Short mmCIF file of N, CA and C in Angstrom, two decimals:
data_model
loop_
_atom_site.label_atom_id
_atom_site.label_comp_id
_atom_site.label_asym_id
_atom_site.label_seq_id
_atom_site.Cartn_x
_atom_site.Cartn_y
_atom_site.Cartn_z
N UNK A 1 0.37 -1.07 -0.03
CA UNK A 1 0.31 0.10 -0.25
C UNK A 1 0.83 1.21 0.12
N UNK A 2 1.94 0.97 0.82
CA UNK A 2 2.97 2.25 0.69
C UNK A 2 3.31 2.46 -0.59
N UNK A 3 3.58 1.80 -1.59
CA UNK A 3 4.01 2.00 -2.86
C UNK A 3 3.18 2.48 -3.68
N UNK A 4 2.15 2.11 -3.35
CA UNK A 4 0.59 2.85 -4.34
C UNK A 4 0.66 3.83 -3.73
N UNK A 5 0.59 4.58 -2.52
CA UNK A 5 0.70 5.98 -2.02
C UNK A 5 1.76 6.32 -2.61
N UNK A 6 2.87 6.28 -2.86
CA UNK A 6 4.14 6.73 -3.06
C UNK A 6 4.09 7.24 -4.79
N UNK A 7 3.05 6.23 -5.76
CA UNK A 7 3.25 6.26 -6.77
C UNK A 7 2.02 7.38 -6.90
N UNK A 8 1.04 7.67 -6.64
CA UNK A 8 -0.15 8.31 -6.73
C UNK A 8 0.58 9.92 -5.83
N UNK A 9 1.11 9.73 -4.85
CA UNK A 9 1.47 11.17 -4.55
C UNK A 9 2.58 11.58 -5.53
N UNK A 10 3.04 10.84 -6.49
CA UNK A 10 4.44 11.12 -7.17
C UNK A 10 3.36 11.96 -8.58
N UNK A 11 2.85 10.87 -9.06
CA UNK A 11 2.11 10.91 -10.50
C UNK A 11 0.50 11.33 -10.10
N UNK A 12 0.14 11.48 -9.07
CA UNK A 12 -1.12 12.01 -8.68
C UNK A 12 -2.67 11.07 -9.59
N UNK A 13 -3.22 11.85 -10.39
CA UNK A 13 -4.59 11.48 -11.10
C UNK A 13 -4.20 10.41 -12.18
N UNK A 14 -2.68 11.06 -12.86
CA UNK A 14 -2.73 9.64 -14.34
C UNK A 14 -2.25 7.91 -13.11
N UNK A 15 -2.26 8.10 -12.17
CA UNK A 15 -2.13 6.46 -11.61
C UNK A 15 -3.28 6.36 -11.18
N UNK A 16 -4.10 7.08 -10.97
CA UNK A 16 -5.83 6.58 -10.59
C UNK A 16 -6.63 6.34 -11.91
N UNK A 17 -5.96 7.37 -13.53
CA UNK A 17 -6.99 6.79 -14.43
C UNK A 17 -6.16 5.65 -15.15
N UNK A 18 -4.95 5.53 -15.06
CA UNK A 18 -4.31 4.42 -15.74
C UNK A 18 -4.47 2.87 -14.92
N UNK A 19 -3.94 3.23 -13.72
CA UNK A 19 -4.27 1.91 -12.53
C UNK A 19 -6.15 1.04 -12.66
N UNK A 20 -6.77 2.30 -12.65
CA UNK A 20 -8.26 1.37 -13.24
C UNK A 20 -8.21 1.00 -14.30
N UNK A 21 -7.44 2.03 -15.59
CA UNK A 21 -8.08 1.73 -16.93
C UNK A 21 -7.45 0.23 -16.91
N UNK A 22 -6.49 -0.07 -16.65
CA UNK A 22 -5.57 -1.30 -17.12
C UNK A 22 -6.36 -2.41 -16.18
N UNK A 23 -7.24 -2.17 -15.10
CA UNK A 23 -7.68 -3.20 -14.48
C UNK A 23 -8.93 -3.26 -15.27
N UNK A 24 -9.42 -2.78 -15.63
CA UNK A 24 -11.19 -2.72 -16.48
C UNK A 24 -10.64 -3.36 -17.87
N UNK A 25 -9.21 -2.83 -18.43
CA UNK A 25 -9.28 -3.78 -19.45
C UNK A 25 -8.85 -5.41 -19.41
N UNK A 26 -8.52 -5.86 -18.35
CA UNK A 26 -8.90 -7.04 -17.77
C UNK A 26 -6.87 -7.69 -17.64
N UNK A 27 -6.13 -6.35 -17.32
CA UNK A 27 -4.96 -6.42 -16.43
C UNK A 27 -4.74 -6.85 -15.37
N UNK A 28 -4.61 -7.68 -14.61
CA UNK A 28 -4.67 -8.02 -12.88
C UNK A 28 -3.99 -7.21 -12.43
N UNK A 29 -4.57 -5.56 -12.32
CA UNK A 29 -4.04 -4.77 -11.18
C UNK A 29 -5.01 -4.51 -10.13
N UNK A 30 -4.34 -3.97 -8.93
CA UNK A 30 -5.21 -3.99 -7.80
C UNK A 30 -6.02 -2.94 -8.16
N UNK A 31 -7.23 -2.46 -9.10
CA UNK A 31 -7.74 -0.92 -9.00
C UNK A 31 -8.45 -0.80 -7.78
N UNK A 32 -8.96 -1.43 -7.53
CA UNK A 32 -9.69 -0.91 -5.90
C UNK A 32 -8.71 -0.61 -4.76
N UNK A 33 -7.53 -1.21 -4.90
CA UNK A 33 -6.34 -0.50 -3.94
C UNK A 33 -5.93 0.75 -4.38
N UNK A 34 -6.07 1.11 -5.54
CA UNK A 34 -5.25 2.31 -6.22
C UNK A 34 -6.54 3.13 -5.88
N UNK A 35 -7.74 3.07 -5.99
CA UNK A 35 -8.86 3.67 -5.65
C UNK A 35 -8.73 4.12 -4.07
N UNK A 36 -8.45 3.04 -2.93
CA UNK A 36 -8.55 3.44 -1.54
C UNK A 36 -7.42 4.05 -1.27
N UNK A 37 -6.37 3.80 -1.88
CA UNK A 37 -5.31 4.67 -1.67
C UNK A 37 -4.95 6.04 -2.24
N UNK A 38 -5.88 6.35 -3.24
CA UNK A 38 -6.30 7.69 -3.64
C UNK A 38 -7.15 8.60 -2.68
N UNK A 39 -8.31 7.50 -1.92
CA UNK A 39 -8.99 8.22 -1.22
C UNK A 39 -8.28 8.45 0.31
N UNK A 40 -7.41 8.02 0.42
CA UNK A 40 -6.28 8.15 1.67
C UNK A 40 -5.76 9.51 1.48
N UNK A 41 -5.30 9.58 0.08
CA UNK A 41 -4.53 10.99 0.17
C UNK A 41 -5.27 12.27 0.13
N UNK A 42 -6.58 11.82 -0.50
CA UNK A 42 -7.86 12.93 -0.69
C UNK A 42 -8.22 13.46 0.51
N UNK A 43 -8.15 12.21 1.63
CA UNK A 43 -8.49 12.43 3.51
C UNK A 43 -7.67 13.57 3.79
N UNK A 44 -5.96 13.47 3.20
CA UNK A 44 -5.00 14.20 3.56
C UNK A 44 -5.21 15.51 3.17
N UNK A 45 -5.54 15.37 2.15
CA UNK A 45 -5.64 16.91 1.36
C UNK A 45 -4.12 16.82 -0.18
N UNK A 46 -4.05 16.14 -0.03
CA UNK A 46 -3.01 15.71 -1.32
C UNK A 46 -3.80 15.71 -2.75
N UNK A 47 -5.00 15.11 -2.78
CA UNK A 47 -5.66 15.25 -4.05
C UNK A 47 -7.10 15.68 -3.81
N UNK A 48 -7.35 15.96 -5.12
CA UNK A 48 -8.96 16.63 -4.88
C UNK A 48 -10.00 15.32 -4.75
N UNK A 49 -11.08 15.57 -4.13
CA UNK A 49 -12.03 14.21 -4.29
C UNK A 49 -12.93 13.97 -5.47
N UNK A 50 -12.99 15.41 -6.20
CA UNK A 50 -13.92 15.38 -7.24
C UNK A 50 -13.34 14.99 -8.74
N UNK A 51 -12.23 15.16 -8.48
CA UNK A 51 -10.88 15.10 -9.74
C UNK A 51 -10.79 13.51 -9.75
N UNK A 52 -10.16 12.94 -8.49
CA UNK A 52 -10.44 11.66 -7.63
C UNK A 52 -11.60 10.65 -8.65
N UNK A 53 -12.48 10.75 -8.18
CA UNK A 53 -13.78 10.43 -8.65
C UNK A 53 -14.07 10.27 -10.27
N UNK A 54 -14.05 11.56 -11.01
CA UNK A 54 -13.66 11.53 -12.41
C UNK A 54 -12.24 11.04 -12.96
N UNK A 55 -11.60 11.05 -12.56
CA UNK A 55 -10.10 9.94 -13.08
C UNK A 55 -10.67 8.46 -12.80
N UNK A 56 -11.09 8.60 -11.69
CA UNK A 56 -11.49 6.89 -11.53
C UNK A 56 -12.71 6.19 -12.80
N UNK A 57 -13.61 7.02 -12.88
CA UNK A 57 -14.78 6.64 -13.64
C UNK A 57 -14.39 6.45 -14.74
N UNK A 58 -13.15 7.44 -15.54
CA UNK A 58 -12.81 7.99 -16.98
C UNK A 58 -12.13 6.53 -17.51
N UNK A 59 -11.26 6.38 -16.23
CA UNK A 59 -10.24 5.01 -16.15
C UNK A 59 -11.07 3.95 -16.61
N UNK A 60 -12.39 3.41 -15.50
CA UNK A 60 -12.87 2.52 -15.77
C UNK A 60 -13.58 2.40 -17.24
N UNK A 61 -14.29 3.48 -17.56
CA UNK A 61 -15.05 3.46 -18.73
C UNK A 61 -13.98 3.33 -19.98
N UNK A 62 -12.86 4.43 -20.12
CA UNK A 62 -12.07 3.65 -21.26
C UNK A 62 -11.53 2.27 -21.14
N UNK A 63 -10.91 1.81 -20.02
CA UNK A 63 -10.54 0.64 -19.97
C UNK A 63 -11.59 -0.69 -20.34
N UNK A 64 -12.79 -0.50 -19.78
CA UNK A 64 -13.81 -1.40 -20.73
C UNK A 64 -14.07 -1.20 -22.26
N UNK A 65 -13.62 0.09 -22.42
CA UNK A 65 -14.11 0.22 -24.00
C UNK A 65 -13.20 -0.57 -24.69
N UNK A 66 -11.78 -0.32 -24.11
CA UNK A 66 -10.81 -1.29 -24.98
C UNK A 66 -11.07 -2.93 -24.48
N UNK A 67 -11.50 -3.59 -23.06
CA UNK A 67 -11.83 -4.69 -23.14
C UNK A 67 -12.37 -5.24 -24.19
N UNK A 68 -14.02 -4.51 -23.90
CA UNK A 68 -15.03 -4.78 -25.41
C UNK A 68 -14.70 -4.91 -26.38
N UNK A 69 -13.86 -4.13 -27.06
CA UNK A 69 -13.10 -4.08 -28.37
C UNK A 69 -12.07 -5.11 -28.64
N UNK A 70 -11.50 -5.52 -27.62
CA UNK A 70 -10.41 -6.72 -27.69
C UNK A 70 -11.82 -7.98 -27.79
N UNK A 71 -12.43 -8.38 -26.95
CA UNK A 71 -13.39 -9.30 -27.10
C UNK A 71 -14.00 -9.18 -28.44
N UNK A 72 -14.44 -7.93 -29.13
CA UNK A 72 -15.19 -8.43 -30.13
C UNK A 72 -14.26 -8.36 -31.41
N UNK A 73 -13.31 -8.09 -31.36
CA UNK A 73 -12.10 -8.30 -32.47
C UNK A 73 -11.99 -9.52 -32.47
N UNK A 74 -11.14 -9.93 -31.06
CA UNK A 74 -10.75 -11.35 -31.10
C UNK A 74 -11.31 -12.59 -30.93
N UNK A 75 -12.04 -12.20 -30.09
CA UNK A 75 -13.43 -13.36 -29.87
C UNK A 75 -12.76 -13.80 -28.82
N UNK A 76 -13.37 -15.43 -28.84
CA UNK A 76 -13.73 -16.34 -27.79
C UNK A 76 -11.94 -17.15 -27.84
N UNK A 77 -11.88 -17.40 -28.46
CA UNK A 77 -10.12 -18.00 -29.05
C UNK A 77 -9.11 -16.85 -28.42
N UNK A 78 -9.23 -16.07 -29.08
CA UNK A 78 -8.37 -14.98 -28.59
C UNK A 78 -8.16 -14.82 -26.87
N UNK A 79 -9.51 -14.53 -26.67
CA UNK A 79 -9.37 -14.44 -24.96
C UNK A 79 -8.76 -15.50 -24.31
N UNK A 80 -9.27 -16.58 -24.75
CA UNK A 80 -8.79 -17.87 -24.23
C UNK A 80 -7.45 -18.08 -23.78
N UNK A 81 -6.69 -17.49 -24.91
CA UNK A 81 -5.64 -18.10 -25.43
C UNK A 81 -4.38 -17.03 -24.54
N UNK A 82 -5.07 -15.69 -24.42
CA UNK A 82 -4.38 -14.67 -23.33
C UNK A 82 -4.95 -15.12 -22.05
N UNK A 83 -6.38 -15.33 -22.01
CA UNK A 83 -6.67 -15.40 -20.60
C UNK A 83 -6.37 -16.48 -19.69
N UNK A 84 -5.50 -17.23 -20.30
CA UNK A 84 -4.60 -18.42 -19.25
C UNK A 84 -4.10 -18.10 -18.12
N UNK A 85 -3.18 -16.69 -18.39
CA UNK A 85 -2.52 -15.69 -17.70
C UNK A 85 -3.51 -15.02 -16.55
N UNK A 86 -4.46 -14.82 -17.08
CA UNK A 86 -5.29 -13.89 -16.28
C UNK A 86 -6.15 -14.75 -15.78
N UNK A 87 -6.16 -16.43 -15.41
CA UNK A 87 -6.88 -16.78 -14.96
C UNK A 87 -8.54 -17.46 -15.41
N UNK A 88 -8.19 -16.86 -16.46
CA UNK A 88 -9.79 -16.90 -17.46
C UNK A 88 -9.98 -18.26 -18.40
N UNK A 89 -10.72 -19.07 -17.71
CA UNK A 89 -10.51 -20.65 -18.00
C UNK A 89 -11.60 -20.92 -18.84
N UNK A 90 -12.00 -21.89 -20.09
CA UNK A 90 -13.38 -21.98 -20.62
C UNK A 90 -14.67 -21.73 -19.76
N UNK A 91 -14.14 -22.79 -18.49
CA UNK A 91 -15.44 -22.49 -17.61
C UNK A 91 -15.95 -21.45 -17.34
N UNK A 92 -14.86 -20.58 -17.02
CA UNK A 92 -15.69 -19.25 -16.40
C UNK A 92 -16.10 -18.48 -17.11
N UNK A 93 -15.59 -18.26 -18.68
CA UNK A 93 -15.93 -18.10 -20.03
C UNK A 93 -17.44 -18.16 -19.72
N UNK A 94 -17.42 -19.33 -19.70
CA UNK A 94 -18.64 -19.93 -20.17
C UNK A 94 -19.87 -19.49 -19.36
N UNK A 95 -19.75 -19.65 -17.96
CA UNK A 95 -20.54 -18.83 -16.88
C UNK A 95 -20.93 -17.66 -17.30
N UNK A 96 -19.67 -16.84 -17.48
CA UNK A 96 -19.97 -15.35 -17.64
C UNK A 96 -20.62 -15.12 -18.98
N UNK A 97 -20.37 -16.05 -20.14
CA UNK A 97 -21.39 -15.83 -21.45
C UNK A 97 -22.55 -15.89 -21.03
N UNK A 98 -23.01 -16.88 -20.06
CA UNK A 98 -24.65 -17.32 -19.82
C UNK A 98 -25.02 -16.41 -19.17
N UNK A 99 -24.47 -15.74 -18.33
CA UNK A 99 -25.00 -14.68 -17.50
C UNK A 99 -25.41 -13.21 -18.28
N UNK A 100 -24.55 -13.01 -19.63
CA UNK A 100 -24.47 -12.13 -20.26
C UNK A 100 -25.71 -12.17 -21.14
N UNK A 101 -25.61 -13.58 -21.58
CA UNK A 101 -27.07 -13.84 -22.69
C UNK A 101 -28.34 -13.64 -21.88
N UNK A 102 -28.40 -14.03 -20.90
CA UNK A 102 -29.62 -14.21 -19.89
C UNK A 102 -29.94 -12.60 -19.67
N UNK A 103 -28.79 -11.92 -19.21
CA UNK A 103 -29.33 -10.21 -18.80
C UNK A 103 -28.94 -9.26 -19.72
N UNK A 104 -28.19 -9.54 -20.68
CA UNK A 104 -27.90 -8.25 -21.85
C UNK A 104 -27.32 -7.25 -20.73
N UNK A 105 -27.70 -6.07 -21.31
CA UNK A 105 -27.13 -4.80 -20.42
C UNK A 105 -26.90 -4.73 -19.00
N UNK A 106 -28.06 -5.10 -18.39
CA UNK A 106 -28.38 -5.53 -16.73
C UNK A 106 -26.87 -6.05 -16.69
N UNK A 107 -26.15 -7.16 -17.37
CA UNK A 107 -25.03 -7.68 -16.81
C UNK A 107 -23.69 -6.94 -16.67
N UNK A 108 -23.69 -5.76 -17.65
CA UNK A 108 -22.62 -4.88 -17.67
C UNK A 108 -22.37 -4.00 -16.76
N UNK A 109 -24.02 -3.67 -16.22
CA UNK A 109 -23.90 -2.68 -15.21
C UNK A 109 -23.39 -3.39 -14.18
N UNK A 110 -23.97 -4.57 -13.63
CA UNK A 110 -23.88 -5.38 -12.53
C UNK A 110 -22.69 -6.05 -12.55
N UNK A 111 -21.91 -6.27 -13.74
CA UNK A 111 -20.19 -6.83 -13.52
C UNK A 111 -19.47 -5.74 -12.91
N UNK A 112 -20.12 -4.54 -12.72
CA UNK A 112 -18.89 -3.31 -12.12
C UNK A 112 -19.33 -3.79 -10.61
N UNK A 113 -19.79 -4.50 -10.32
CA UNK A 113 -19.90 -4.69 -8.69
C UNK A 113 -19.38 -5.69 -7.97
N UNK A 114 -19.16 -6.79 -9.26
CA UNK A 114 -18.34 -8.46 -8.72
C UNK A 114 -17.15 -8.26 -9.55
N UNK A 115 -15.86 -8.60 -8.08
CA UNK A 115 -15.22 -8.72 -8.78
C UNK A 115 -14.33 -9.49 -9.67
N UNK A 116 -15.26 -10.69 -9.61
CA UNK A 116 -14.88 -12.02 -10.81
C UNK A 116 -15.30 -11.38 -12.41
N UNK A 117 -16.27 -10.88 -12.17
CA UNK A 117 -17.14 -10.19 -13.65
C UNK A 117 -16.19 -8.79 -14.03
N UNK A 118 -16.20 -8.14 -12.96
CA UNK A 118 -15.35 -6.97 -13.26
C UNK A 118 -14.25 -6.83 -14.30
N UNK A 119 -13.28 -7.79 -13.98
CA UNK A 119 -11.85 -8.32 -14.67
C UNK A 119 -12.14 -8.50 -16.14
N UNK A 120 -13.39 -9.20 -16.56
CA UNK A 120 -13.60 -9.51 -17.84
C UNK A 120 -14.92 -9.59 -18.50
N UNK A 121 -15.54 -8.45 -17.58
CA UNK A 121 -17.05 -8.39 -18.19
C UNK A 121 -17.13 -8.02 -19.45
N UNK A 122 -16.33 -6.81 -19.73
CA UNK A 122 -16.12 -6.32 -21.10
C UNK A 122 -15.70 -7.28 -22.33
N UNK A 123 -14.66 -7.70 -21.75
CA UNK A 123 -14.80 -8.90 -23.07
C UNK A 123 -15.62 -9.70 -23.39
N UNK A 124 -16.70 -10.12 -22.49
CA UNK A 124 -17.45 -11.02 -22.67
C UNK A 124 -18.46 -10.43 -23.37
N UNK A 125 -18.77 -9.37 -23.14
CA UNK A 125 -19.73 -8.19 -23.71
C UNK A 125 -19.47 -8.43 -25.34
N UNK A 126 -18.01 -7.93 -25.16
CA UNK A 126 -17.81 -7.72 -26.56
C UNK A 126 -17.49 -9.18 -27.56
N UNK A 127 -17.21 -10.24 -26.99
CA UNK A 127 -17.42 -11.54 -27.43
C UNK A 127 -18.87 -11.94 -27.92
N UNK A 128 -19.62 -11.54 -26.78
CA UNK A 128 -20.90 -11.82 -27.29
C UNK A 128 -21.99 -10.76 -28.48
N UNK A 129 -21.27 -9.84 -28.91
CA UNK A 129 -21.45 -8.98 -30.01
C UNK A 129 -22.15 -7.69 -29.50
N UNK A 130 -22.52 -7.76 -28.18
CA UNK A 130 -23.09 -6.91 -27.61
C UNK A 130 -23.48 -5.55 -28.17
N UNK A 131 -24.30 -4.98 -29.05
CA UNK A 131 -24.28 -3.58 -29.29
C UNK A 131 -23.25 -2.49 -28.57
N UNK A 132 -22.61 -1.90 -29.62
CA UNK A 132 -21.37 -1.10 -29.19
C UNK A 132 -22.09 0.26 -27.95
N UNK A 133 -23.27 0.45 -28.57
CA UNK A 133 -24.11 1.51 -27.72
C UNK A 133 -24.66 1.09 -26.21
N UNK A 134 -25.12 -0.02 -26.60
CA UNK A 134 -26.01 -0.39 -25.37
C UNK A 134 -24.88 -0.44 -24.37
N UNK A 135 -23.57 -1.68 -24.83
CA UNK A 135 -22.73 -1.59 -23.97
C UNK A 135 -21.69 -0.13 -23.08
N UNK A 136 -21.70 0.82 -24.51
CA UNK A 136 -21.35 1.98 -23.57
C UNK A 136 -22.44 2.59 -22.72
N UNK A 137 -23.63 2.41 -22.84
CA UNK A 137 -24.78 3.37 -22.10
C UNK A 137 -24.94 2.17 -20.82
N UNK A 138 -24.68 1.26 -20.61
CA UNK A 138 -24.56 0.04 -19.41
C UNK A 138 -23.35 0.49 -18.87
N UNK A 139 -22.52 0.26 -19.60
CA UNK A 139 -20.92 0.65 -18.54
C UNK A 139 -20.77 2.27 -18.24
N UNK A 140 -21.34 3.10 -18.62
CA UNK A 140 -21.36 4.28 -17.91
C UNK A 140 -22.10 4.81 -17.14
N UNK A 141 -22.85 4.00 -16.85
CA UNK A 141 -23.73 4.23 -15.46
C UNK A 141 -23.41 3.67 -14.74
#
């Protein structure tokens, strides 16, 4: 946690944006920890709360857009090939696809609140060829 605090103190909102963005893209980074550390720095007066929230939201939305397009363009085989390094197994991907198939845009919204789905929810939305505008609206909410 001290390393993350030091990074955020030095580079500020860029760490918040890129940390959350990369986690949302599917890279196993501690996006939640970055946000918690940023909250500590907000409390200490080093960061502004409004900017911290804005950069966190922007990072999540941009990261999910990248994840969506990787899933849409690369498809299931690409995600499974690269996903083995991120603990994405065919079984986990199948369960996520079924969830997204049943719930559509609601699944995108709900995935933000579950750590297992948050990491590769955007990929699954792209694989399932969800309409981009539907994905964007539910993701931004």
